[in-house]
C-alpha cells in the first residue's frame, strides 16, 4: 500500500474550534495513520528531514465533505426552473418531465458528471435518494435494478463514495391515490415487492453501500412504513425520509391519520439513530421533541429549500434538542457545501433576526462527520488516525478568501476555491481540475440529451 505524507499549511482537526497551522498528515492506503501538529515555523521536534518527502498543501485542509441528500437527475433543471412563479408543486411537474427522458445509459452519463462536479466541490461521499427505478409506464427493465447499477457505476467513474438510498415510492398522496404518468416509473406495487427488488441488488465495488428510504408519508401507506423500516434495520442500513418539507404535507397527514408525519413515522418504528429526516422544515414542537428523543438525524438542504420557497427550518432548536444535523444539495440548484453550511447560520439569522447561532466548527461537523455518519460511513469525515484518507484543500488566496482568517473560510470560500481533493488516499482533484472527468463538457452533453437543447 502507498504511504504518503501531506504537510497542511492549516488543517481543521476534530474537536478544534479553529484550524491548526502546520500539520503533518500521514496516510497508508486509504487510511490516516498519523496526524502531527508541528511546532511554530513548521519544524517538528524530530528535525526537518522528516518533511523532505511531504507533499505540501497550501491553504486550509478539511476532512472529506458529505452530501447527504442528492437527486442526481435534478441537476438537469439548473437554470431552467428558477425564473418563474409558482411553488414546490409547480416545480415538481417540471422535474417529472426530465424523468421521462432518462434510461440507464443516459442516467449513467448524467450522474457521472454530477458526481464529478461534487468532487470538484470537495464532496467525497454522496447519499443518492433514488426513486427512478423502472422504465416508462413502470415497466421494469430486464435487470430491475439497472438504474441503481448505473448510479453505482457513475460514482465509481467520478471517484467518490456512494450510499444508494433505494427509495420506496408507492402512492401519489397521503390518502393513497395511485401513481400516474411519470410517477409510475417510481413504484414497485407495494413495500414487500420493493424489499424483494432491493434485496436482490448488491452494489459493485467497495465505494458503494446500500441504504433505504421512505420517500415521504405521501408516497408510502402507513401500514407499509414498518416494512421499509424493518428492511433497513435487518440490513443495518441507513434509512432516510423526506419529512415535513411542505405545510401541505403536514395538513394532509393530519387529515388522514390524525398525526403529523413525524408522529406517524414514530408510530411505525421509522425513527431512530439510523434514520435521517430530510428537510424537516415545518416541524411542530412535539415533532422536534420526538426527533431529539429518538436521536433521529435531520439533513438540511438550504439552497434547495430557498429555491423552492419551502421555508426556513428551526435548525438551532433542532440541534439543541440533540438532533444531529447534516447537509445535502438535494436538487443541485447549487453544488457548494460551503454555501449549504453557511446558509444554516445565515438563514437562522433571517428567521430570528439575530446573529451567531452556529460556530464554524459546528457547521464543519454537519458538512463532514455527521453527513458521513448519516450515510453509514462512520469511519470518515475527520482528520484523525484510523479514518479514511479524505483530504479537501481550500485556497486562502483567491479573490474570495484573500485576507480571511482560516476559521472564516466557511463564510468566505466557495466550491471554486477547492484546489485538491484526496479520496481514500488517491488524488482525485488537482489544481481545481478533476483528473479523469471533463466535468463542464460532460455536464453539457448529458443535460442536452435529457432536455433536448
Coordinates of C-alpha atoms in Angstrom, one line a residue:
X1 CA 0.0 0.0 0.0
X2 CA 1.1 3.5 -0.8
X3 CA 2.4 5.6 2.1
X4 CA 2.2 9.4 1.7
X5 CA 3.0 12.4 3.9
X6 CA 1.0 15.6 3.5
X7 CA 2.0 18.9 5.1
X8 CA -1.0 21.1 5.5
X9 CA -0.5 24.8 5.9
X10 CA -3.7 24.7 8.1
X11 CA -5.8 21.7 8.9
X12 CA -9.1 21.5 10.8
X13 CA -8.7 18.8 13.3
X14 CA -11.5 17.1 15.3
X15 CA -12.8 18.9 18.4
X16 CA -10.8 22.0 17.5
X17 CA -12.7 25.3 17.3
X18 CA -10.2 26.7 14.7
X19 CA -7.8 25.3 12.2
X20 CA -4.3 24.3 13.4
X21 CA -1.3 25.6 11.5
X22 CA 1.4 23.3 10.1
X23 CA 0.0 19.8 10.4
X24 CA 1.7 16.6 9.1
X25 CA -0.8 14.1 8.0
X26 CA 0.4 10.6 7.1
X27 CA -1.6 8.1 5.2
X28 CA -1.2 4.4 4.2
X29 CA -3.5 3.2 1.5
X30 CA -7.0 4.5 2.3
X31 CA -6.4 5.3 6.0
X32 CA -4.9 8.2 8.0
X33 CA -2.1 6.7 10.1
X34 CA -0.7 9.8 11.9
X35 CA -1.7 13.4 12.5
X36 CA 1.1 15.6 13.9
X37 CA 0.7 19.3 14.6
X38 CA 4.2 20.8 14.2
X39 CA 5.8 23.5 16.3
X40 CA 5.7 27.1 15.1
X41 CA 7.5 27.6 11.8
X42 CA 6.8 24.1 10.5
X43 CA 9.7 22.3 12.3
X44 CA 8.9 19.1 14.1
X45 CA 10.8 18.2 17.2
X46 CA 12.4 15.2 15.4
X47 CA 14.0 17.5 12.8
X48 CA 13.2 18.9 9.4
X49 CA 14.4 15.8 7.5
X50 CA 11.0 14.1 8.0
X51 CA 9.4 16.7 5.8
X52 CA 11.6 16.2 2.8
X53 CA 9.1 13.8 1.1
X54 CA 5.9 15.6 2.3
X55 CA 3.5 16.9 -0.2
X56 CA 2.7 20.5 0.7
X57 CA -0.9 21.6 0.8
X58 CA -1.0 25.4 0.8
X59 CA -4.3 26.7 2.2
X60 CA -6.8 25.1 4.6
X61 CA -7.2 21.3 4.6
X62 CA -10.5 19.9 5.7
X63 CA -11.8 16.3 6.0
X64 CA -13.9 15.0 3.2
X65 CA -17.3 16.6 2.9
X66 CA -20.5 14.6 2.6
X67 CA -23.5 15.4 0.5
X68 CA -26.2 13.5 2.5
X69 CA -29.1 14.2 0.1
X70 CA -28.9 14.1 -3.7
X71 CA -31.3 13.6 -6.6
X72 CA -28.7 13.4 -9.4
X73 CA -31.1 13.9 -12.3
X74 CA -32.4 17.2 -10.8
X75 CA -29.1 18.8 -11.9
X76 CA -30.6 19.0 -15.4
X77 CA -33.1 21.6 -14.1
X78 CA -30.5 24.1 -13.0
X79 CA -31.2 27.5 -14.7
X80 CA -34.4 26.2 -16.2
X81 CA -36.9 26.4 -13.3
X82 CA -35.8 29.4 -11.3
X83 CA -37.2 32.5 -13.1
X84 CA -40.9 32.0 -12.9
X85 CA -43.6 32.0 -10.3
X86 CA -45.1 29.0 -8.5
X87 CA -44.1 26.8 -5.7
X88 CA -42.7 23.3 -4.9
X89 CA -45.7 21.7 -6.6
X90 CA -45.3 23.5 -9.9
X91 CA -41.6 22.9 -9.9
X92 CA -42.3 19.2 -9.3
X93 CA -44.1 19.0 -12.6
X94 CA -41.0 20.3 -14.4
X95 CA -38.9 17.8 -12.6
X96 CA -41.2 14.9 -13.6
X97 CA -40.7 15.9 -17.3
X98 CA -37.0 15.1 -17.0
X99 CA -37.7 11.6 -15.7
X100 CA -39.5 10.7 -18.9
X101 CA -36.2 11.1 -20.9
X102 CA -33.9 9.0 -18.7
X103 CA -32.7 5.4 -19.2
X104 CA -29.8 3.6 -17.6
X105 CA -27.3 4.8 -20.2
X106 CA -28.3 8.5 -20.1
X107 CA -28.6 8.4 -16.3
X108 CA -25.1 6.9 -16.0
X109 CA -23.7 9.8 -18.1
X110 CA -25.6 12.5 -16.2
X111 CA -24.8 11.1 -12.8
X112 CA -21.2 10.6 -13.6
X113 CA -20.8 14.3 -14.5
X114 CA -22.9 15.4 -11.4
X115 CA -20.8 13.3 -9.0
X116 CA -17.6 14.6 -10.6
X117 CA -19.0 18.2 -10.1
X118 CA -19.4 17.2 -6.4
X119 CA -15.8 16.0 -6.3
X120 CA -14.7 19.4 -7.5
X121 CA -16.6 21.0 -4.6
X122 CA -14.8 18.8 -2.0
X123 CA -17.5 16.2 -1.6
X124 CA -16.1 12.7 -1.1
X125 CA -19.3 10.8 -0.4
X126 CA -22.9 11.3 -1.6
X127 CA -26.2 9.9 -0.5
X128 CA -28.4 9.3 -3.6
X129 CA -32.1 9.3 -2.7
X130 CA -33.0 7.1 -5.6
X131 CA -36.6 6.5 -6.8
X132 CA -36.4 6.5 -10.6
X133 CA -36.4 2.7 -10.7
X134 CA -38.3 1.5 -13.8
X135 CA -38.9 2.1 -17.5
X136 CA -41.7 4.2 -19.0
X137 CA -45.1 3.2 -17.6
X138 CA -43.5 1.5 -14.7
X139 CA -42.3 -1.5 -16.7
X140 CA -39.2 -3.0 -15.1
X141 CA -36.0 -3.2 -17.0
X142 CA -34.6 -6.7 -17.8
X143 CA -32.5 -6.0 -14.8
X144 CA -34.9 -4.5 -12.3
X145 CA -32.0 -2.6 -10.7
X146 CA -30.4 -1.3 -13.8
X147 CA -30.9 2.3 -12.8
X148 CA -29.3 1.6 -9.4
X149 CA -26.4 -0.1 -11.1
X150 CA -25.9 3.0 -13.3
X151 CA -25.6 5.2 -10.3
X152 CA -23.1 2.9 -8.6
X153 CA -21.0 2.9 -11.8
X154 CA -21.3 6.7 -12.1
X155 CA -19.9 7.2 -8.6
X156 CA -17.0 4.8 -9.4
X157 CA -16.2 6.8 -12.5
X158 CA -16.4 10.1 -10.6
X159 CA -14.1 8.7 -7.8
X160 CA -16.4 9.3 -4.8
X161 CA -18.2 7.0 -2.4
X162 CA -21.9 6.5 -2.7
X163 CA -24.7 5.3 -0.4
X164 CA -27.5 4.3 -2.6
X165 CA -30.7 5.1 -0.7
X166 CA -33.1 2.9 -2.6
X167 CA -36.4 4.7 -2.2
X168 CA -39.9 3.1 -1.7
X169 CA -42.4 5.2 -3.6
X170 CA -45.9 3.6 -3.9
X171 CA -48.6 6.3 -3.9
X172 CA -49.2 9.8 -5.1
X173 CA -50.8 11.2 -1.9
X174 CA -51.3 10.6 1.8
X175 CA -54.8 9.2 1.1
X176 CA -53.4 6.6 -1.2
X177 CA -54.0 7.9 -4.7
X178 CA -52.3 5.7 -7.3
X179 CA -49.2 6.7 -9.1
X180 CA -49.9 8.2 -12.6
X181 CA -47.9 9.5 -15.5
X182 CA -44.1 9.8 -14.9
X183 CA -44.6 8.7 -11.3
X184 CA -45.3 5.1 -12.5
X185 CA -41.6 4.7 -13.0
X186 CA -41.0 5.1 -9.3
X187 CA -43.3 2.3 -7.9
X188 CA -42.8 -1.3 -7.1
X189 CA -46.5 -2.0 -6.2
X190 CA -46.1 -2.5 -2.5
X191 CA -43.4 -2.4 0.1
X192 CA -42.8 -6.2 0.1
X193 CA -42.0 -6.1 -3.7
X194 CA -39.8 -3.1 -3.1
X195 CA -37.9 -5.1 -0.5
X196 CA -37.6 -8.0 -2.8
X197 CA -36.1 -5.9 -5.6
X198 CA -33.7 -4.1 -3.2
X199 CA -32.6 -7.3 -1.6
X200 CA -31.6 -8.7 -5.0
X201 CA -29.1 -5.8 -5.6
X202 CA -25.5 -5.9 -4.5
X203 CA -23.5 -2.7 -5.4
X204 CA -20.5 -3.4 -7.4
X205 CA -17.4 -2.0 -5.7
X206 CA -16.2 -1.1 -2.2
X207 CA -17.0 2.5 -2.9
X208 CA -20.8 1.9 -2.7
X209 CA -23.2 0.9 0.1
X210 CA -26.9 0.2 0.1
X211 CA -29.4 2.0 2.2
X212 CA -33.2 2.5 2.2
X213 CA -35.5 5.5 2.0
X214 CA -39.2 6.1 2.6
X215 CA -39.9 8.8 0.0
X216 CA -42.4 10.5 2.3
X217 CA -45.7 9.8 4.1
X218 CA -47.3 10.9 0.9
X219 CA -45.7 8.0 -1.0
X220 CA -45.8 5.1 1.4
X221 CA -49.0 4.0 3.0
X222 CA -48.9 4.0 6.8
X223 CA -49.4 0.3 7.1
X224 CA -46.3 -0.3 4.9
X225 CA -43.9 2.1 6.7
X226 CA -42.8 -0.7 9.1
X227 CA -41.8 -2.9 6.2
X228 CA -39.3 -0.4 4.8
X229 CA -38.0 0.5 8.3
X230 CA -37.7 -3.2 9.1
X231 CA -35.7 -3.9 6.0
X232 CA -33.2 -1.2 6.9
X233 CA -32.9 -2.5 10.5
X234 CA -32.3 -6.1 9.4
X235 CA -29.6 -5.0 7.0
X236 CA -28.0 -2.5 9.4
X237 CA -28.6 0.1 6.7
X238 CA -29.3 3.9 7.0
X239 CA -32.9 4.9 6.5
X240 CA -33.8 8.3 5.1
X241 CA -37.2 10.0 4.6
X242 CA -38.4 13.4 3.3
X243 CA -40.2 14.9 6.2
X244 CA -42.5 18.0 6.6
X245 CA -41.0 19.7 3.6
X246 CA -44.3 21.4 2.9
X247 CA -47.1 22.6 5.2
X248 CA -49.5 20.9 2.8
X249 CA -47.9 17.5 3.7
X250 CA -48.5 18.1 7.4
X251 CA -52.1 19.2 6.8
X252 CA -52.8 16.1 4.6
X253 CA -51.3 13.7 7.1
X254 CA -53.3 15.2 10.0
X255 CA -56.5 15.0 7.9
X256 CA -56.0 11.3 7.0
X257 CA -54.1 10.0 10.1
X258 CA -54.7 12.5 12.8
X259 CA -51.0 12.7 13.3
X260 CA -48.1 14.8 12.0
X261 CA -45.7 13.0 9.6
X262 CA -43.2 12.7 12.4
X263 CA -45.8 11.2 14.7
X264 CA -46.8 8.7 12.0
X265 CA -43.2 7.6 11.5
X266 CA -42.8 7.2 15.2
X267 CA -45.9 5.1 15.4
X268 CA -44.5 2.7 12.8
X269 CA -40.9 2.4 14.1
X270 CA -39.3 4.5 11.5
X271 CA -37.4 6.9 13.7
X272 CA -34.1 6.3 15.5
X273 CA -30.3 6.8 15.3
X274 CA -30.1 5.1 11.9
X275 CA -32.8 7.4 10.4
X276 CA -32.3 10.8 8.8
X277 CA -35.2 13.1 8.2
X278 CA -34.6 15.3 5.1
X279 CA -35.7 18.9 5.3
X280 CA -37.9 18.9 8.5
X281 CA -38.7 22.5 7.6
X282 CA -42.1 22.6 9.3
X283 CA -42.0 20.5 12.4
X284 CA -44.1 21.2 15.5
X285 CA -42.5 21.5 18.9
X286 CA -43.7 17.9 19.6
X287 CA -42.1 16.8 16.4
X288 CA -38.7 18.3 17.4
X289 CA -39.0 16.5 20.8
X290 CA -39.8 13.2 19.1
X291 CA -36.8 13.5 16.7
X292 CA -34.5 14.5 19.5
X293 CA -35.6 11.8 21.9
X294 CA -35.2 9.1 19.2
X295 CA -31.8 10.6 18.1
X296 CA -33.1 10.8 14.6
X297 CA -30.9 13.0 12.4
X298 CA -32.0 15.8 10.1
X299 CA -30.5 16.7 6.8
X300 CA -30.9 20.3 5.9
X301 CA -30.8 21.4 2.2
X302 CA -30.8 25.2 2.5
X303 CA -30.1 26.1 -1.2
X304 CA -33.0 23.9 -2.4
X305 CA -35.3 24.9 0.4
X306 CA -34.8 28.6 -0.6
X307 CA -35.0 27.9 -4.3
X308 CA -38.4 26.1 -3.9
X309 CA -39.7 28.6 -1.4
X310 CA -40.1 25.8 1.1
X311 CA -39.3 27.9 4.2
X312 CA -36.6 28.0 6.9
X313 CA -36.4 25.2 9.3
X314 CA -35.6 25.7 13.1
X315 CA -32.0 24.5 12.8
X316 CA -30.8 25.8 16.1
X317 CA -33.8 24.5 18.0
X318 CA -33.3 21.0 16.5
X319 CA -29.6 21.0 17.3
X320 CA -30.3 22.0 20.9
X321 CA -32.8 19.1 21.1
X322 CA -29.9 16.7 20.4
X323 CA -30.7 16.1 16.7
X324 CA -27.6 15.5 14.6
X325 CA -27.6 17.9 11.6
X326 CA -26.2 17.0 8.2
X327 CA -26.3 18.8 4.8
X328 CA -27.4 18.0 1.3
X329 CA -27.6 19.8 -2.1
X330 CA -30.8 17.9 -3.0
X331 CA -32.0 19.4 -6.3
X332 CA -28.5 20.8 -7.1
X333 CA -29.6 24.3 -7.8
X334 CA -26.1 24.8 -6.3
X335 CA -23.5 22.2 -5.6
X336 CA -21.4 24.0 -3.0
X337 CA -21.1 22.6 0.6
X338 CA -19.7 25.9 1.8
X339 CA -22.8 27.7 0.8
X340 CA -25.0 25.0 2.3
X341 CA -23.1 25.2 5.6
X342 CA -23.1 28.9 6.0
X343 CA -26.8 29.1 4.9
X344 CA -27.6 27.1 8.1
X345 CA -26.3 30.1 10.1
X346 CA -27.4 32.8 7.8
X347 CA -31.0 31.5 7.3
X348 CA -31.3 31.2 11.1
X349 CA -30.3 34.9 11.3
X350 CA -33.2 35.7 8.9
X351 CA -35.6 33.6 10.8
X352 CA -34.7 35.1 14.2
X353 CA -33.2 38.5 13.3
X354 CA -30.3 37.6 15.5
X355 CA -26.7 36.6 14.6
X356 CA -24.4 34.0 16.0
X357 CA -26.3 30.7 16.2
X358 CA -23.7 28.1 14.9
X359 CA -19.9 28.2 15.4
X360 CA -17.8 27.4 12.3
X361 CA -16.7 24.1 13.8
X362 CA -20.4 23.1 14.2
X363 CA -21.0 23.8 10.5
X364 CA -18.0 21.8 9.6
X365 CA -19.3 18.8 11.6
X366 CA -22.6 19.0 9.8
X367 CA -20.8 19.1 6.4
X368 CA -18.4 16.3 7.2
X369 CA -18.5 13.7 10.0
X370 CA -22.3 14.0 10.6
X371 CA -23.1 13.6 6.9
X372 CA -20.9 10.6 6.6
X373 CA -22.5 9.0 9.7
X374 CA -25.9 9.6 8.3
X375 CA -24.8 7.7 5.2
X376 CA -23.4 4.7 7.1
X377 CA -19.7 5.7 6.8
X378 CA -18.7 6.0 10.5
X379 CA -15.0 6.0 9.6
X380 CA -15.0 9.2 7.5
X381 CA -15.3 12.9 7.9
X382 CA -12.4 13.6 10.4
X383 CA -8.7 14.2 10.0
X384 CA -8.0 11.5 12.6
X385 CA -5.9 8.3 12.9
X386 CA -7.9 5.4 11.6
X387 CA -10.3 7.4 9.5
X388 CA -10.4 7.4 5.7
X389 CA -7.7 9.3 4.0
X390 CA -10.0 12.1 2.6
X391 CA -8.4 15.5 2.3
X392 CA -10.0 18.6 0.9
X393 CA -7.8 21.6 0.4
X394 CA -9.2 25.1 0.0
X395 CA -7.3 28.2 -1.3
X396 CA -6.8 31.0 1.1
X397 CA -5.5 33.4 -1.6
X398 CA -8.4 33.6 -4.0
X399 CA -10.5 36.8 -4.5
X400 CA -12.9 35.4 -2.0
X401 CA -10.5 34.2 0.6
X402 CA -7.6 36.6 0.5
X403 CA -7.0 38.1 3.8
X404 CA -9.6 35.9 5.5
X405 CA -8.6 34.1 8.7
X406 CA -8.7 30.3 8.1
X407 CA -11.6 29.8 10.5
X408 CA -13.6 32.2 8.5
X409 CA -13.4 30.2 5.3
X410 CA -16.9 28.8 5.8
X411 CA -18.2 32.4 5.4
X412 CA -15.9 33.3 2.5
X413 CA -14.9 30.3 0.4
X414 CA -16.9 28.7 -2.3
X415 CA -16.7 25.4 -4.2
X416 CA -14.5 27.2 -6.7
X417 CA -11.8 27.6 -4.1
X418 CA -11.3 23.8 -3.7
X419 CA -7.9 23.1 -5.3
X420 CA -7.2 19.5 -4.3
X421 CA -9.3 16.5 -3.2
X422 CA -7.9 13.2 -2.0
X423 CA -10.4 10.3 -1.6
X424 CA -9.4 7.1 0.1
X425 CA -5.7 8.2 -0.3
X426 CA -6.0 8.9 -4.0
X427 CA -5.7 12.3 -5.6
X428 CA -8.9 13.0 -7.4
X429 CA -8.8 16.7 -8.0
X430 CA -5.6 18.7 -8.5
X431 CA -5.3 22.4 -9.2
X432 CA -9.1 22.6 -9.3
X433 CA -9.4 20.1 -12.1
X434 CA -10.9 16.6 -11.9
X435 CA -8.2 14.2 -13.1
X436 CA -10.5 11.8 -15.1
X437 CA -13.7 13.7 -16.0
X438 CA -14.1 16.8 -18.2
X439 CA -16.8 18.0 -15.9
X440 CA -18.2 21.0 -17.8
X441 CA -18.2 19.2 -21.2
X442 CA -19.8 16.0 -19.8
X443 CA -22.4 18.0 -17.9
X444 CA -23.3 20.0 -21.0
X445 CA -23.6 16.8 -23.2
X446 CA -25.5 14.8 -20.6
X447 CA -28.0 17.6 -19.8
X448 CA -28.6 18.3 -23.5
X449 CA -29.6 14.7 -24.1
X450 CA -32.3 14.7 -21.4
X451 CA -33.6 18.3 -22.0
X452 CA -33.3 18.3 -25.8
X453 CA -31.4 21.6 -26.1

